[in-house]
PDB file of N, CA and C in Angstrom:
ATOM      1  N   MET V   1      12.257 -19.752 -29.018  1.00 78.00           N
ATOM      2  CA  MET V   1      13.248 -19.194 -28.112  1.00 78.00           C
ATOM      3  C   MET V   1      12.895 -19.602 -26.687  1.00 78.00           C
ATOM      4  N   LYS V   2      13.911 -19.738 -25.910  1.00 87.00           N
ATOM      5  CA  LYS V   2      13.693 -20.128 -24.528  1.00 87.00           C
ATOM      6  C   LYS V   2      14.264 -19.079 -23.597  1.00 87.00           C
ATOM      7  N   ILE V   3      13.450 -18.683 -22.657  1.00 91.00           N
ATOM      8  CA  ILE V   3      13.888 -17.709 -21.658  1.00 91.00           C
ATOM      9  C   ILE V   3      14.657 -18.443 -20.566  1.00 91.00           C
ATOM     10  N   ASN V   4      15.742 -17.857 -20.121  1.00 93.00           N
ATOM     11  CA  ASN V   4      16.505 -18.393 -19.006  1.00 93.00           C
ATOM     12  C   ASN V   4      15.784 -17.958 -17.726  1.00 93.00           C
ATOM     13  N   SER V   5      15.236 -18.924 -17.004  1.00 91.00           N
ATOM     14  CA  SER V   5      14.428 -18.629 -15.822  1.00 91.00           C
ATOM     15  C   SER V   5      15.173 -17.798 -14.788  1.00 91.00           C
ATOM     16  N   GLN V   6      16.420 -18.161 -14.549  1.00 93.00           N
ATOM     17  CA  GLN V   6      17.197 -17.448 -13.547  1.00 93.00           C
ATOM     18  C   GLN V   6      17.446 -16.000 -13.974  1.00 93.00           C
ATOM     19  N   LYS V   7      17.784 -15.794 -15.241  1.00 94.00           N
ATOM     20  CA  LYS V   7      18.010 -14.438 -15.743  1.00 94.00           C
ATOM     21  C   LYS V   7      16.726 -13.612 -15.685  1.00 94.00           C
ATOM     22  N   LEU V   8      15.594 -14.261 -15.993  1.00 94.00           N
ATOM     23  CA  LEU V   8      14.313 -13.556 -15.932  1.00 94.00           C
ATOM     24  C   LEU V   8      13.995 -13.159 -14.497  1.00 94.00           C
ATOM     25  N   GLN V   9      14.217 -14.063 -13.564  1.00 93.00           N
ATOM     26  CA  GLN V   9      13.959 -13.751 -12.155  1.00 93.00           C
ATOM     27  C   GLN V   9      14.849 -12.611 -11.670  1.00 93.00           C
ATOM     28  N   ILE V  10      16.098 -12.584 -12.111  1.00 95.00           N
ATOM     29  CA  ILE V  10      17.014 -11.502 -11.734  1.00 95.00           C
ATOM     30  C   ILE V  10      16.530 -10.182 -12.309  1.00 95.00           C
ATOM     31  N   ALA V  11      16.127 -10.187 -13.581  1.00 96.00           N
ATOM     32  CA  ALA V  11      15.630  -8.958 -14.210  1.00 96.00           C
ATOM     33  C   ALA V  11      14.363  -8.467 -13.519  1.00 96.00           C
ATOM     34  N   MET V  12      13.492  -9.406 -13.139  1.00 95.00           N
ATOM     35  CA  MET V  12      12.273  -9.019 -12.420  1.00 95.00           C
ATOM     36  C   MET V  12      12.613  -8.439 -11.052  1.00 95.00           C
ATOM     37  N   ALA V  13      13.580  -9.021 -10.374  1.00 96.00           N
ATOM     38  CA  ALA V  13      13.991  -8.509  -9.064  1.00 96.00           C
ATOM     39  C   ALA V  13      14.608  -7.120  -9.194  1.00 96.00           C
ATOM     40  N   ASN V  14      15.436  -6.923 -10.228  1.00 96.00           N
ATOM     41  CA  ASN V  14      16.036  -5.607 -10.448  1.00 96.00           C
ATOM     42  C   ASN V  14      14.982  -4.537 -10.713  1.00 96.00           C
ATOM     43  N   ALA V  15      13.916  -4.932 -11.405  1.00 95.00           N
ATOM     44  CA  ALA V  15      12.831  -3.992 -11.704  1.00 95.00           C
ATOM     45  C   ALA V  15      11.817  -3.932 -10.566  1.00 95.00           C
ATOM     46  N   ALA V  16      11.977  -4.796  -9.565  1.00 96.00           N
ATOM     47  CA  ALA V  16      11.063  -4.898  -8.420  1.00 96.00           C
ATOM     48  C   ALA V  16       9.643  -5.223  -8.879  1.00 96.00           C
ATOM     49  N   TYR V  17       9.522  -6.156  -9.856  1.00 95.00           N
ATOM     50  CA  TYR V  17       8.228  -6.562 -10.389  1.00 95.00           C
ATOM     51  C   TYR V  17       7.885  -7.969  -9.928  1.00 95.00           C
ATOM     52  N   SER V  18       6.647  -8.145  -9.537  1.00 93.00           N
ATOM     53  CA  SER V  18       6.113  -9.488  -9.327  1.00 93.00           C
ATOM     54  C   SER V  18       5.627  -9.980 -10.688  1.00 93.00           C
ATOM     55  N   ALA V  19       5.221 -11.235 -10.760  1.00 92.00           N
ATOM     56  CA  ALA V  19       4.682 -11.757 -12.020  1.00 92.00           C
ATOM     57  C   ALA V  19       3.434 -10.971 -12.423  1.00 92.00           C
ATOM     58  N   LYS V  20       2.638 -10.581 -11.438  1.00 95.00           N
ATOM     59  CA  LYS V  20       1.421  -9.812 -11.715  1.00 95.00           C
ATOM     60  C   LYS V  20       1.763  -8.446 -12.295  1.00 95.00           C
ATOM     61  N   GLU V  21       2.729  -7.764 -11.694  1.00 96.00           N
ATOM     62  CA  GLU V  21       3.126  -6.438 -12.178  1.00 96.00           C
ATOM     63  C   GLU V  21       3.734  -6.518 -13.575  1.00 96.00           C
ATOM     64  N   LEU V  22       4.566  -7.521 -13.803  1.00 96.00           N
ATOM     65  CA  LEU V  22       5.157  -7.694 -15.127  1.00 96.00           C
ATOM     66  C   LEU V  22       4.066  -7.981 -16.151  1.00 96.00           C
ATOM     67  N   SER V  23       3.110  -8.792 -15.764  1.00 95.00           N
ATOM     68  CA  SER V  23       1.979  -9.103 -16.631  1.00 95.00           C
ATOM     69  C   SER V  23       1.236  -7.838 -17.045  1.00 95.00           C
ATOM     70  N   GLU V  24       0.984  -6.970 -16.097  1.00 96.00           N
ATOM     71  CA  GLU V  24       0.280  -5.716 -16.385  1.00 96.00           C
ATOM     72  C   GLU V  24       1.108  -4.799 -17.283  1.00 96.00           C
ATOM     73  N   LYS V  25       2.413  -4.770 -17.071  1.00 95.00           N
ATOM     74  CA  LYS V  25       3.296  -3.900 -17.857  1.00 95.00           C
ATOM     75  C   LYS V  25       3.421  -4.337 -19.312  1.00 95.00           C
ATOM     76  N   CYS V  26       3.456  -5.654 -19.548  1.00 94.00           N
ATOM     77  CA  CYS V  26       3.699  -6.117 -20.916  1.00 94.00           C
ATOM     78  C   CYS V  26       2.458  -6.654 -21.616  1.00 94.00           C
ATOM     79  N   GLY V  27       1.329  -6.727 -20.915  1.00 95.00           N
ATOM     80  CA  GLY V  27       0.096  -7.158 -21.559  1.00 95.00           C
ATOM     81  C   GLY V  27       0.019  -8.649 -21.831  1.00 95.00           C
ATOM     82  N   ILE V  28       0.717  -9.434 -21.041  1.00 95.00           N
ATOM     83  CA  ILE V  28       0.704 -10.890 -21.161  1.00 95.00           C
ATOM     84  C   ILE V  28       0.111 -11.431 -19.862  1.00 95.00           C
ATOM     85  N   SER V  29      -0.693 -12.468 -19.961  1.00 95.00           N
ATOM     86  CA  SER V  29      -1.360 -12.972 -18.756  1.00 95.00           C
ATOM     87  C   SER V  29      -0.344 -13.422 -17.708  1.00 95.00           C
ATOM     88  N   GLN V  30      -0.767 -13.306 -16.457  1.00 95.00           N
ATOM     89  CA  GLN V  30       0.093 -13.697 -15.352  1.00 95.00           C
ATOM     90  C   GLN V  30       0.398 -15.196 -15.417  1.00 95.00           C
ATOM     91  N   VAL V  31      -0.554 -15.984 -15.833  1.00 95.00           N
ATOM     92  CA  VAL V  31      -0.349 -17.426 -15.963  1.00 95.00           C
ATOM     93  C   VAL V  31       0.757 -17.710 -16.978  1.00 95.00           C
ATOM     94  N   THR V  32       0.726 -17.003 -18.103  1.00 93.00           N
ATOM     95  CA  THR V  32       1.747 -17.190 -19.136  1.00 93.00           C
ATOM     96  C   THR V  32       3.121 -16.773 -18.615  1.00 93.00           C
ATOM     97  N   ILE V  33       3.193 -15.639 -17.936  1.00 93.00           N
ATOM     98  CA  ILE V  33       4.469 -15.179 -17.354  1.00 93.00           C
ATOM     99  C   ILE V  33       5.015 -16.245 -16.404  1.00 93.00           C
ATOM    100  N   THR V  34       4.159 -16.779 -15.546  1.00 91.00           N
ATOM    101  CA  THR V  34       4.593 -17.792 -14.580  1.00 91.00           C
ATOM    102  C   THR V  34       5.053 -19.061 -15.289  1.00 91.00           C
ATOM    103  N   ARG V  35       4.299 -19.518 -16.288  1.00 92.00           N
ATOM    104  CA  ARG V  35       4.665 -20.737 -17.019  1.00 92.00           C
ATOM    105  C   ARG V  35       5.993 -20.560 -17.753  1.00 92.00           C
ATOM    106  N   ILE V  36       6.198 -19.389 -18.346  1.00 89.00           N
ATOM    107  CA  ILE V  36       7.459 -19.120 -19.047  1.00 89.00           C
ATOM    108  C   ILE V  36       8.615 -19.050 -18.056  1.00 89.00           C
ATOM    109  N   SER V  37       8.406 -18.350 -16.945  1.00 86.00           N
ATOM    110  CA  SER V  37       9.493 -18.168 -15.981  1.00 86.00           C
ATOM    111  C   SER V  37       9.888 -19.472 -15.297  1.00 86.00           C
ATOM    112  N   LYS V  38       8.969 -20.409 -15.201  1.00 87.00           N
ATOM    113  CA  LYS V  38       9.280 -21.709 -14.584  1.00 87.00           C
ATOM    114  C   LYS V  38       9.742 -22.748 -15.607  1.00 87.00           C
ATOM    115  N   GLY V  39       9.762 -22.361 -16.881  1.00 85.00           N
ATOM    116  CA  GLY V  39      10.253 -23.260 -17.913  1.00 85.00           C
ATOM    117  C   GLY V  39       9.232 -24.256 -18.430  1.00 85.00           C
ATOM    118  N   PHE V  40       7.959 -24.098 -18.071  1.00 90.00           N
ATOM    119  CA  PHE V  40       6.911 -25.003 -18.535  1.00 90.00           C
ATOM    120  C   PHE V  40       6.441 -24.672 -19.940  1.00 90.00           C
ATOM    121  N   GLN V  41       6.751 -23.479 -20.399  1.00 90.00           N
ATOM    122  CA  GLN V  41       6.270 -23.030 -21.706  1.00 90.00           C
ATOM    123  C   GLN V  41       7.359 -22.202 -22.367  1.00 90.00           C
ATOM    124  N   GLU V  42       7.547 -22.434 -23.666  1.00 90.00           N
ATOM    125  CA  GLU V  42       8.477 -21.599 -24.416  1.00 90.00           C
ATOM    126  C   GLU V  42       7.727 -20.368 -24.907  1.00 90.00           C
ATOM    127  N   ALA V  43       8.449 -19.303 -25.106  1.00 91.00           N
ATOM    128  CA  ALA V  43       7.833 -18.042 -25.515  1.00 91.00           C
ATOM    129  C   ALA V  43       8.128 -17.745 -26.979  1.00 91.00           C
ATOM    130  N   ARG V  44       7.163 -17.121 -27.632  1.00 93.00           N
ATOM    131  CA  ARG V  44       7.379 -16.661 -28.999  1.00 93.00           C
ATOM    132  C   ARG V  44       8.291 -15.446 -28.947  1.00 93.00           C
ATOM    133  N   PRO V  45       9.001 -15.176 -30.034  1.00 94.00           N
ATOM    134  CA  PRO V  45       9.902 -14.015 -30.055  1.00 94.00           C
ATOM    135  C   PRO V  45       9.211 -12.703 -29.666  1.00 94.00           C
ATOM    136  N   GLN V  46       7.986 -12.483 -30.145  1.00 95.00           N
ATOM    137  CA  GLN V  46       7.308 -11.227 -29.808  1.00 95.00           C
ATOM    138  C   GLN V  46       6.985 -11.155 -28.317  1.00 95.00           C
ATOM    139  N   THR V  47       6.699 -12.294 -27.696  1.00 95.00           N
ATOM    140  CA  THR V  47       6.431 -12.327 -26.261  1.00 95.00           C
ATOM    141  C   THR V  47       7.699 -11.994 -25.485  1.00 95.00           C
ATOM    142  N   ILE V  48       8.806 -12.562 -25.906  1.00 95.00           N
ATOM    143  CA  ILE V  48      10.084 -12.269 -25.254  1.00 95.00           C
ATOM    144  C   ILE V  48      10.406 -10.786 -25.397  1.00 95.00           C
ATOM    145  N   GLY V  49      10.139 -10.233 -26.565  1.00 96.00           N
ATOM    146  CA  GLY V  49      10.360  -8.806 -26.786  1.00 96.00           C
ATOM    147  C   GLY V  49       9.532  -7.947 -25.859  1.00 96.00           C
ATOM    148  N   LYS V  50       8.276  -8.311 -25.659  1.00 96.00           N
ATOM    149  CA  LYS V  50       7.394  -7.552 -24.765  1.00 96.00           C
ATOM    150  C   LYS V  50       7.890  -7.616 -23.327  1.00 96.00           C
ATOM    151  N   ILE V  51       8.315  -8.803 -22.913  1.00 96.00           N
ATOM    152  CA  ILE V  51       8.815  -8.972 -21.550  1.00 96.00           C
ATOM    153  C   ILE V  51      10.089  -8.150 -21.355  1.00 96.00           C
ATOM    154  N   ALA V  52      11.021  -8.247 -22.292  1.00 97.00           N
ATOM    155  CA  ALA V  52      12.282  -7.492 -22.191  1.00 97.00           C
ATOM    156  C   ALA V  52      12.015  -5.993 -22.166  1.00 97.00           C
ATOM    157  N   LYS V  53      11.099  -5.536 -23.008  1.00 96.00           N
ATOM    158  CA  LYS V  53      10.776  -4.114 -23.054  1.00 96.00           C
ATOM    159  C   LYS V  53      10.180  -3.649 -21.725  1.00 96.00           C
ATOM    160  N   ALA V  54       9.282  -4.443 -21.152  1.00 96.00           N
ATOM    161  CA  ALA V  54       8.666  -4.088 -19.870  1.00 96.00           C
ATOM    162  C   ALA V  54       9.702  -4.045 -18.745  1.00 96.00           C
ATOM    163  N   LEU V  55      10.715  -4.918 -18.847  1.00 97.00           N
ATOM    164  CA  LEU V  55      11.773  -4.953 -17.830  1.00 97.00           C
ATOM    165  C   LEU V  55      12.898  -3.969 -18.126  1.00 97.00           C
ATOM    166  N   ASN V  56      12.833  -3.351 -19.306  1.00 96.00           N
ATOM    167  CA  ASN V  56      13.850  -2.381 -19.722  1.00 96.00           C
ATOM    168  C   ASN V  56      15.244  -3.014 -19.811  1.00 96.00           C
ATOM    169  N   VAL V  57      15.276  -4.226 -20.406  1.00 97.00           N
ATOM    170  CA  VAL V  57      16.540  -4.940 -20.621  1.00 97.00           C
ATOM    171  C   VAL V  57      16.590  -5.425 -22.061  1.00 97.00           C
ATOM    172  N   PRO V  58      17.782  -5.641 -22.624  1.00 96.00           N
ATOM    173  CA  PRO V  58      17.862  -6.241 -23.958  1.00 96.00           C
ATOM    174  C   PRO V  58      17.380  -7.690 -23.917  1.00 96.00           C
ATOM    175  N   VAL V  59      16.828  -8.152 -24.997  1.00 96.00           N
ATOM    176  CA  VAL V  59      16.342  -9.536 -25.085  1.00 96.00           C
ATOM    177  C   VAL V  59      17.442 -10.521 -24.714  1.00 96.00           C
ATOM    178  N   THR V  60      18.661 -10.222 -25.138  1.00 94.00           N
ATOM    179  CA  THR V  60      19.774 -11.137 -24.872  1.00 94.00           C
ATOM    180  C   THR V  60      20.039 -11.320 -23.368  1.00 94.00           C
ATOM    181  N   ASP V  61      19.540 -10.406 -22.545  1.00 94.00           N
ATOM    182  CA  ASP V  61      19.736 -10.523 -21.096  1.00 94.00           C
ATOM    183  C   ASP V  61      18.841 -11.571 -20.460  1.00 94.00           C
ATOM    184  N   ILE V  62      17.783 -12.001 -21.161  1.00 95.00           N
ATOM    185  CA  ILE V  62      16.845 -12.944 -20.531  1.00 95.00           C
ATOM    186  C   ILE V  62      16.678 -14.268 -21.272  1.00 95.00           C
ATOM    187  N   ILE V  63      17.334 -14.434 -22.425  1.00 94.00           N
ATOM    188  CA  ILE V  63      17.181 -15.704 -23.154  1.00 94.00           C
ATOM    189  C   ILE V  63      18.365 -16.621 -22.892  1.00 94.00           C
ATOM    190  N   GLU V  64      18.127 -17.910 -23.180  1.00 89.00           N
ATOM    191  CA  GLU V  64      19.203 -18.902 -23.090  1.00 89.00           C
ATOM    192  C   GLU V  64      20.161 -18.655 -24.246  1.00 89.00           C
ATOM    193  N   GLU V  65      21.424 -18.864 -24.016  1.00 80.00           N
ATOM    194  CA  GLU V  65      22.415 -18.651 -25.058  1.00 80.00           C
ATOM    195  C   GLU V  65      22.721 -19.920 -25.805  1.00 80.00           C
TER     196      GLU V  65
END
């Protein structure tokens, strides 16, 4: 699955989270969050689920369609 970088950035802005804060909330390293958000790395479904849960959004709000 591929996260839509722009949608992820919007969700992070709505939650007022930096990459570091999101990392702490979902238990994923800050480096991984940054690589995923910039499109350098694809995320596993469970990782996307953790990110969506930490941002309090449905998975469909942050993935590419």
